[in-house]
XYZ file of N, CA and C in Angstrom:
570
model
N 95.313 102.935 -75.739
C 95.791 102.750 -74.356
C 97.119 103.442 -74.074
N 97.834 103.820 -75.128
C 99.107 104.500 -74.906
C 99.333 105.500 -76.022
N 100.373 106.295 -75.866
C 100.661 107.325 -76.857
C 100.297 108.683 -76.305
N 100.476 109.698 -77.128
C 100.225 111.060 -76.688
C 99.214 111.711 -77.614
N 98.117 112.199 -77.048
C 97.142 112.976 -77.805
C 97.564 114.436 -77.706
N 97.630 115.087 -78.846
C 98.043 116.487 -78.877
C 96.931 117.379 -78.335
N 97.317 118.500 -77.749
C 96.347 119.467 -77.237
C 95.422 119.911 -78.365
N 95.986 120.146 -79.551
C 95.185 120.591 -80.697
C 94.145 119.534 -81.077
N 94.508 118.269 -80.990
C 93.575 117.188 -81.326
C 92.435 117.130 -80.303
N 92.790 117.185 -79.018
C 91.753 117.183 -77.978
C 90.886 118.428 -78.090
N 91.473 119.541 -78.516
C 90.743 120.798 -78.626
C 89.608 120.773 -79.632
N 89.547 119.750 -80.466
C 88.437 119.610 -81.413
C 87.166 119.151 -80.718
N 87.291 118.737 -79.451
C 86.161 118.167 -78.723
C 85.831 119.012 -77.504
N 84.542 119.165 -77.234
C 84.102 119.919 -76.059
C 84.406 119.167 -74.775
N 84.447 117.840 -74.856
C 84.742 117.022 -73.679
C 85.547 115.803 -74.109
N 86.475 115.387 -73.246
C 87.275 114.193 -73.461
C 87.037 113.275 -72.270
N 86.693 112.025 -72.543
C 86.429 111.055 -71.485
C 87.525 110.000 -71.524
N 88.248 109.879 -70.423
C 89.307 108.879 -70.316
C 88.678 107.560 -69.901
N 88.881 106.517 -70.703
C 88.284 105.216 -70.396
C 89.326 104.120 -70.496
N 89.089 103.045 -69.776
C 89.919 101.858 -69.898
C 91.308 102.016 -69.321
N 92.179 101.127 -69.741
C 93.535 101.036 -69.220
C 94.455 101.947 -70.027
N 94.680 103.140 -69.530
C 95.524 104.111 -70.223
C 96.906 104.109 -69.580
N 97.924 104.038 -70.406
C 99.303 104.128 -69.914
C 99.736 105.583 -70.048
N 99.560 106.325 -68.969
C 99.838 107.758 -68.991
C 101.335 108.037 -69.063
N 101.720 108.900 -69.982
C 103.084 109.410 -70.025
C 103.057 110.818 -69.430
N 104.217 111.332 -69.082
C 104.276 112.696 -68.559
C 103.741 113.690 -69.587
N 104.041 113.464 -70.878
C 103.577 114.367 -71.928
C 102.061 114.301 -72.088
N 101.475 113.106 -72.006
C 100.023 112.986 -72.121
C 99.338 113.718 -70.972
N 99.828 113.541 -69.764
C 99.242 114.234 -68.607
C 99.373 115.747 -68.796
N 100.529 116.207 -69.243
C 100.746 117.639 -69.488
C 99.749 118.154 -70.533
N 99.540 117.403 -71.611
C 98.610 117.816 -72.669
C 97.167 117.854 -72.181
N 96.778 116.869 -71.391
C 95.412 116.859 -70.844
C 95.200 118.079 -69.957
N 96.173 118.376 -69.106
C 96.052 119.529 -68.220
C 95.987 120.834 -69.024
N 96.764 120.935 -70.080
C 96.748 122.136 -70.924
C 95.405 122.269 -71.648
N 94.869 121.157 -72.138
C 93.550 121.143 -72.794
C 92.486 121.693 -71.846
N 92.504 121.243 -70.600
C 91.525 121.718 -69.623
C 91.777 123.182 -69.289
N 93.021 123.543 -69.084
C 93.365 124.931 -68.750
C 92.847 125.891 -69.819
N 92.857 125.446 -71.080
C 92.398 126.289 -72.186
C 90.875 126.291 -72.359
N 90.156 125.488 -71.568
C 88.695 125.524 -71.628
C 88.018 124.191 -71.871
N 88.772 123.115 -72.004
C 88.175 121.800 -72.240
C 87.610 121.182 -70.966
N 86.814 120.143 -71.158
C 86.283 119.358 -70.047
C 86.834 117.956 -70.186
N 87.396 117.415 -69.103
C 87.908 116.048 -69.119
C 87.237 115.264 -67.996
N 86.904 114.003 -68.300
C 86.338 113.101 -67.303
C 87.431 112.111 -66.930
N 87.793 112.123 -65.641
C 88.840 111.260 -65.104
C 88.186 110.288 -64.129
N 88.506 109.009 -64.260
C 87.964 108.009 -63.344
C 88.941 107.752 -62.206
N 88.420 107.252 -61.102
C 89.269 106.949 -59.946
C 90.371 105.960 -60.305
N 90.152 105.125 -61.306
C 91.175 104.207 -61.766
C 92.345 104.905 -62.442
N 92.153 106.176 -62.837
C 93.202 106.959 -63.488
C 93.798 108.019 -62.563
N 93.297 108.117 -61.350
C 93.614 109.243 -60.470
C 95.100 109.380 -60.171
N 95.828 108.273 -60.100
C 97.253 108.343 -59.743
C 98.071 109.157 -60.733
N 97.576 109.310 -61.957
C 98.324 110.048 -62.978
C 98.264 111.563 -62.763
N 97.313 112.023 -61.934
C 97.067 113.456 -61.812
C 97.270 113.941 -60.379
N 97.642 115.210 -60.239
C 97.843 115.778 -58.903
C 96.518 116.262 -58.333
N 96.506 116.476 -57.008
C 95.267 116.853 -56.327
C 94.791 118.248 -56.714
N 95.678 119.144 -57.137
C 95.239 120.475 -57.576
C 94.403 120.370 -58.846
N 94.775 119.455 -59.739
C 94.035 119.250 -60.980
C 92.684 118.599 -60.693
N 92.684 117.553 -59.882
C 91.445 116.828 -59.571
C 90.555 117.606 -58.598
N 91.173 118.431 -57.757
C 90.408 119.163 -56.746
C 90.051 118.303 -55.550
N 90.722 117.172 -55.420
C 90.412 116.232 -54.340
C 91.580 115.297 -54.127
N 91.499 114.563 -53.042
C 92.479 113.520 -52.754
C 91.734 112.190 -52.704
N 92.262 111.203 -53.393
C 91.664 109.872 -53.356
C 92.240 109.145 -52.149
N 91.357 108.712 -51.273
C 91.799 108.013 -50.072
C 92.041 106.542 -50.390
N 92.711 105.848 -49.490
C 93.012 104.434 -49.711
C 91.796 103.543 -49.519
N 90.778 104.056 -48.865
C 89.582 103.255 -48.593
C 88.577 103.373 -49.733
N 87.635 102.459 -49.722
C 86.538 102.492 -50.693
C 85.273 102.035 -49.982
N 84.153 102.195 -50.652
C 82.877 101.746 -50.100
C 82.013 101.252 -51.248
N 80.957 100.544 -50.914
C 80.018 100.067 -51.924
C 78.775 100.941 -51.869
N 78.356 101.412 -53.028
C 77.148 102.223 -53.135
C 76.518 101.957 -54.495
N 75.220 101.772 -54.517
C 74.479 101.547 -55.760
C 75.111 100.423 -56.578
N 75.512 99.363 -55.883
C 76.104 98.171 -56.497
C 77.422 98.469 -57.226
N 78.176 99.462 -56.709
C 79.461 99.819 -57.301
C 80.505 99.965 -56.205
N 81.743 99.612 -56.537
C 82.876 99.899 -55.650
C 83.293 101.339 -55.934
N 83.303 102.154 -54.867
C 83.525 103.581 -55.027
C 84.740 104.008 -54.208
N 85.627 104.760 -54.823
C 86.782 105.295 -54.108
C 86.321 106.413 -53.179
N 86.739 106.355 -51.930
C 86.451 107.446 -51.001
C 87.364 108.617 -51.348
N 86.826 109.820 -51.307
C 87.610 111.005 -51.650
C 87.461 112.066 -50.578
N 88.490 112.888 -50.466
C 88.458 114.071 -49.606
C 88.456 115.277 -50.536
N 87.382 116.040 -50.507
C 87.240 117.178 -51.415
C 88.107 118.345 -50.965
N 88.763 118.959 -51.914
C 89.495 120.203 -51.684
C 88.725 121.311 -52.393
N 89.004 121.546 -53.677
C 88.285 122.569 -54.431
C 87.162 121.989 -55.287
N 87.141 120.675 -55.455
C 86.071 120.030 -56.239
C 84.768 120.090 -55.457
N 83.658 120.076 -56.204
C 82.345 120.029 -55.558
C 81.570 118.841 -56.106
N 80.714 118.253 -55.292
C 79.966 117.079 -55.747
C 78.931 117.448 -56.819
N 78.822 116.596 -57.826
C 77.755 116.709 -58.825
C 76.665 115.698 -58.471
N 77.094 114.454 -58.204
C 76.174 113.396 -57.796
C 76.725 112.744 -56.533
N 75.832 112.497 -55.588
C 76.209 111.828 -54.342
C 75.307 110.617 -54.142
N 75.698 109.752 -53.192
C 74.825 108.628 -52.870
C 73.878 109.035 -51.743
N 73.118 108.085 -51.259
C 72.106 108.369 -50.232
C 72.713 108.842 -48.914
N 74.003 108.617 -48.714
C 74.690 109.081 -47.501
C 75.490 110.362 -47.762
N 75.215 111.009 -48.872
C 75.866 112.267 -49.282
C 77.365 112.103 -49.553
N 77.801 110.891 -49.883
C 79.206 110.665 -50.259
C 79.348 110.947 -51.758
N 80.403 111.661 -52.144
C 80.564 112.024 -53.563
C 80.758 110.795 -54.456
N 79.980 110.738 -55.536
C 80.149 109.728 -56.578
C 80.810 110.348 -57.805
N 80.417 111.578 -58.118
C 80.994 112.317 -59.236
C 81.188 113.760 -58.780
N 82.371 114.304 -59.080
C 82.674 115.676 -58.670
C 83.102 116.501 -59.885
N 83.156 117.806 -59.671
C 83.614 118.718 -60.717
C 84.577 119.721 -60.094
N 85.694 119.932 -60.759
C 86.686 120.898 -60.310
C 87.001 121.857 -61.452
N 86.969 123.142 -61.177
C 87.378 124.132 -62.173
C 88.897 124.163 -62.206
N 89.442 124.155 -63.424
C 90.894 124.198 -63.601
C 91.162 125.076 -64.814
N 91.804 126.215 -64.600
C 91.982 127.164 -65.691
C 90.608 127.606 -66.187
N 90.402 127.564 -67.500
C 89.109 127.921 -68.078
C 88.193 126.711 -68.228
N 88.695 125.517 -67.862
C 87.938 124.294 -68.084
C 87.528 123.589 -66.804
N 87.130 122.325 -66.971
C 86.604 121.541 -65.858
C 87.162 120.126 -65.869
N 87.373 119.613 -64.653
C 87.743 118.221 -64.461
C 86.580 117.547 -63.753
N 86.005 116.565 -64.402
C 84.934 115.780 -63.787
C 85.561 114.472 -63.337
N 85.385 114.148 -62.063
C 85.983 112.959 -61.463
C 84.882 111.972 -61.107
N 85.005 110.740 -61.611
C 84.028 109.694 -61.298
C 84.661 108.718 -60.317
N 84.088 108.619 -59.127
C 84.666 107.798 -58.056
C 84.385 106.298 -58.190
N 83.254 105.856 -58.784
C 83.075 104.403 -58.975
C 84.121 103.874 -59.953
N 84.828 102.815 -59.574
C 85.917 102.290 -60.383
C 85.445 101.937 -61.795
N 85.951 102.670 -62.754
C 85.660 102.502 -64.181
C 84.164 102.494 -64.486
N 83.382 103.082 -63.598
C 81.930 103.240 -63.781
C 81.229 101.909 -64.058
N 81.745 100.838 -63.465
C 81.148 99.514 -63.625
C 80.485 99.090 -62.330
N 79.395 98.339 -62.460
C 78.789 97.756 -61.275
C 79.688 96.631 -60.777
N 79.403 96.116 -59.603
C 80.287 95.127 -58.976
C 80.499 93.866 -59.806
N 79.558 93.534 -60.685
C 79.749 92.342 -61.528
C 80.732 92.603 -62.666
N 81.193 93.835 -62.806
C 82.181 94.265 -63.808
C 81.711 94.078 -65.253
N 80.441 93.773 -65.440
C 79.908 93.623 -66.795
C 78.858 94.680 -67.099
N 78.233 95.224 -66.076
C 77.164 96.199 -66.279
C 77.683 97.599 -66.023
N 77.361 98.507 -66.937
C 77.744 99.905 -66.758
C 76.827 100.557 -65.737
N 77.361 101.517 -65.052
C 76.602 102.246 -64.045
C 75.533 103.105 -64.706
N 74.342 103.171 -64.107
C 73.329 104.103 -64.617
C 73.739 105.563 -64.451
N 74.789 105.809 -63.674
C 75.299 107.174 -63.537
C 75.856 107.706 -64.852
N 76.250 106.810 -65.749
C 76.839 107.247 -67.022
C 75.853 108.108 -67.804
N 74.605 107.667 -67.883
C 73.597 108.436 -68.616
C 73.403 109.803 -67.975
N 73.301 109.842 -66.644
C 73.134 111.124 -65.948
C 74.325 112.041 -66.201
N 75.517 111.464 -66.149
C 76.727 112.255 -66.360
C 76.782 112.818 -67.780
N 76.493 111.987 -68.774
C 76.540 112.461 -70.159
C 75.513 113.561 -70.406
N 74.328 113.441 -69.804
C 73.322 114.504 -69.942
C 73.804 115.795 -69.285
N 74.453 115.666 -68.145
C 74.976 116.845 -67.449
C 76.065 117.516 -68.281
N 76.986 116.714 -68.816
C 78.048 117.276 -69.658
C 77.441 117.948 -70.881
N 76.476 117.283 -71.512
C 75.825 117.861 -72.686
C 75.221 119.216 -72.352
N 74.563 119.328 -71.207
C 73.914 120.596 -70.848
C 74.927 121.709 -70.611
N 76.163 121.334 -70.257
C 77.169 122.350 -69.955
C 78.054 122.724 -71.136
N 78.333 121.789 -72.031
C 79.315 122.083 -73.072
C 78.719 122.301 -74.463
N 77.484 121.904 -74.670
C 76.893 122.047 -76.003
C 76.155 123.383 -76.116
N 76.214 124.028 -77.278
C 75.508 125.293 -77.443
C 74.006 125.095 -77.671
N 73.562 123.860 -77.726
C 72.140 123.546 -77.886
C 71.859 122.275 -77.094
N 70.579 121.993 -76.876
C 70.184 120.818 -76.107
C 69.240 119.957 -76.939
N 69.394 118.644 -76.800
C 68.532 117.686 -77.472
C 67.843 116.878 -76.387
N 66.528 116.779 -76.469
C 65.802 115.942 -75.515
C 64.782 115.108 -76.269
N 64.500 113.940 -75.726
C 63.575 113.017 -76.352
C 64.247 111.671 -76.545
N 63.468 110.689 -76.934
C 63.967 109.326 -77.121
C 64.576 109.214 -78.516
N 65.844 109.642 -78.638
C 66.518 109.665 -79.930
C 68.028 109.572 -79.713
N 68.688 108.963 -80.661
C 70.149 109.004 -80.666
C 70.558 110.201 -81.514
N 71.702 110.788 -81.178
C 72.152 111.897 -82.007
C 73.664 111.962 -82.045
N 74.156 112.527 -83.121
C 75.577 112.788 -83.313
C 75.752 114.277 -83.538
N 76.875 114.795 -83.098
C 77.162 116.213 -83.253
C 78.550 116.361 -83.846
N 78.678 117.215 -84.836
C 79.985 117.575 -85.391
C 80.113 119.082 -85.329
N 81.245 119.550 -84.809
C 81.532 120.972 -84.829
C 82.263 121.238 -86.136
N 81.636 121.987 -87.024
C 82.187 122.228 -88.352
C 83.287 123.304 -88.305
N 83.029 124.386 -87.596
C 83.997 125.435 -87.337
C 83.516 126.167 -86.091
N 84.119 127.289 -85.747
C 83.790 127.901 -84.459
C 82.338 128.356 -84.338
N 81.647 128.574 -85.441
C 80.269 129.061 -85.386
C 79.231 128.079 -85.931
N 79.650 126.938 -86.460
C 78.697 126.037 -87.115
C 78.816 124.615 -86.583
N 77.662 124.029 -86.326
C 77.569 122.663 -85.824
C 76.644 121.874 -86.737
N 76.877 120.574 -86.834
C 75.984 119.686 -87.572
C 75.383 118.714 -86.557
N 74.060 118.603 -86.543
C 73.339 117.724 -85.629
C 72.610 116.673 -86.449
N 72.856 115.408 -86.127
C 72.220 114.301 -86.834
C 71.354 113.547 -85.834
N 70.052 113.476 -86.095
C 69.117 112.759 -85.235
C 68.823 111.394 -85.850
N 68.824 110.351 -85.016
C 68.595 108.986 -85.522
C 67.590 108.264 -84.638
N 66.562 107.721 -85.270
C 65.616 106.864 -84.565
C 65.700 105.499 -85.233
N 66.693 104.719 -84.859
C 66.927 103.429 -85.510
C 65.844 102.402 -85.233
N 65.095 102.592 -84.160
C 64.043 101.613 -83.853
C 62.846 101.743 -84.779
N 62.701 102.858 -85.444
C 61.511 103.106 -86.237
C 61.604 102.714 -87.696
N 62.703 102.059 -88.109
C 62.881 101.705 -89.510
C 63.379 100.263 -89.594
N 62.814 99.494 -90.528
C 63.359 98.164 -90.800
C 63.582 98.036 -92.298
N 64.633 97.293 -92.641
C 64.974 97.117 -94.040
C 65.572 95.726 -94.194
N 64.936 94.878 -94.999
C 65.490 93.536 -95.206
C 66.858 93.619 -95.900
N 67.757 92.680 -95.586
C 69.063 92.680 -96.255
C 68.896 92.593 -97.774
N 69.768 93.233 -98.497
C 69.806 93.228 -99.967
C 68.550 93.812 -100.598
N 67.837 94.656 -99.864
C 66.627 95.273 -100.389
C 66.772 96.785 -100.301
N 66.150 97.483 -101.237
C 66.157 98.936 -101.154
C 64.891 99.437 -100.463
N 63.964 98.529 -100.163
C 62.703 98.893 -99.520
C 62.911 99.002 -98.005
N 62.419 100.067 -97.430
C 62.441 100.186 -95.974
C 61.041 100.493 -95.486
N 60.725 99.987 -94.307
C 59.405 100.193 -93.723
C 59.548 101.083 -92.496
N 58.707 102.110 -92.424
C 58.686 103.011 -91.275
C 57.646 102.472 -90.291
N 58.055 102.301 -89.047
C 57.159 101.821 -87.989
C 56.789 103.016 -87.106
N 55.634 103.584 -87.348
C 55.232 104.812 -86.665
C 54.971 104.615 -85.174
N 54.811 103.381 -84.722
C 54.632 103.158 -83.285
C 55.898 103.519 -82.501
N 57.020 103.689 -83.217
C 58.280 104.086 -82.579
C 58.603 105.563 -82.790
N 57.650 106.314 -83.368
C 57.884 107.744 -83.523
C 58.183 108.353 -82.154
N 59.005 109.358 -82.140
C 59.418 109.963 -80.881
C 59.371 111.485 -81.012
N 58.887 112.128 -79.966
C 58.905 113.586 -79.935
C 60.296 114.019 -79.477
N 60.925 114.852 -80.274
C 62.272 115.313 -79.986
C 62.264 116.833 -79.997
N 62.962 117.410 -79.038
C 63.056 118.872 -78.962
C 64.536 119.260 -79.051
N 64.831 120.203 -79.935
C 66.172 120.774 -80.029
C 66.037 122.227 -79.609
N 66.750 122.608 -78.554
C 66.679 123.969 -78.025
C 67.988 124.676 -78.345
N 67.871 125.804 -79.022
C 69.052 126.577 -79.405
C 68.986 127.952 -78.741
N 70.140 128.574 -78.542
C 70.132 129.915 -77.916
C 69.399 130.931 -78.774
């Protein structure tokens, strides 16, 4: 929630998502902006908007809000940002602004929570898929969990996991494969 992440540390990641209650310092904001300027992607929520200027966000957050898709959403006035996802009335829910060589993705629903503050917005899945399609050198599709590690500038490690398809009793080395949970997965590389 506090402290300063170095530009070099953030640079290890294709995208940085700001979540929760962050106590922004001037140095942290400067580092985030430099990370994006150098080619990174950062996701900023409307709850964090006060820490950043409108040139970085590409928009102005208005004092009003509205309810859409069971979420409280900050109303925004677009400057250079463009909508990625809108609601049924064409009001921006998520925007993207080019900044330097990178991108600022702005999520207008407060902390991406539904109004009950316990359920995450279904927009999160759409957003993560969109970010994946833009920042990853390959695409993964199918009903599977996956992890990605960038080993160096030319090498990546991809780990596919289908946790639903395996059971193993505690303290046993025996595991059972449940083929009814097999999943077709496609990895597309350039």
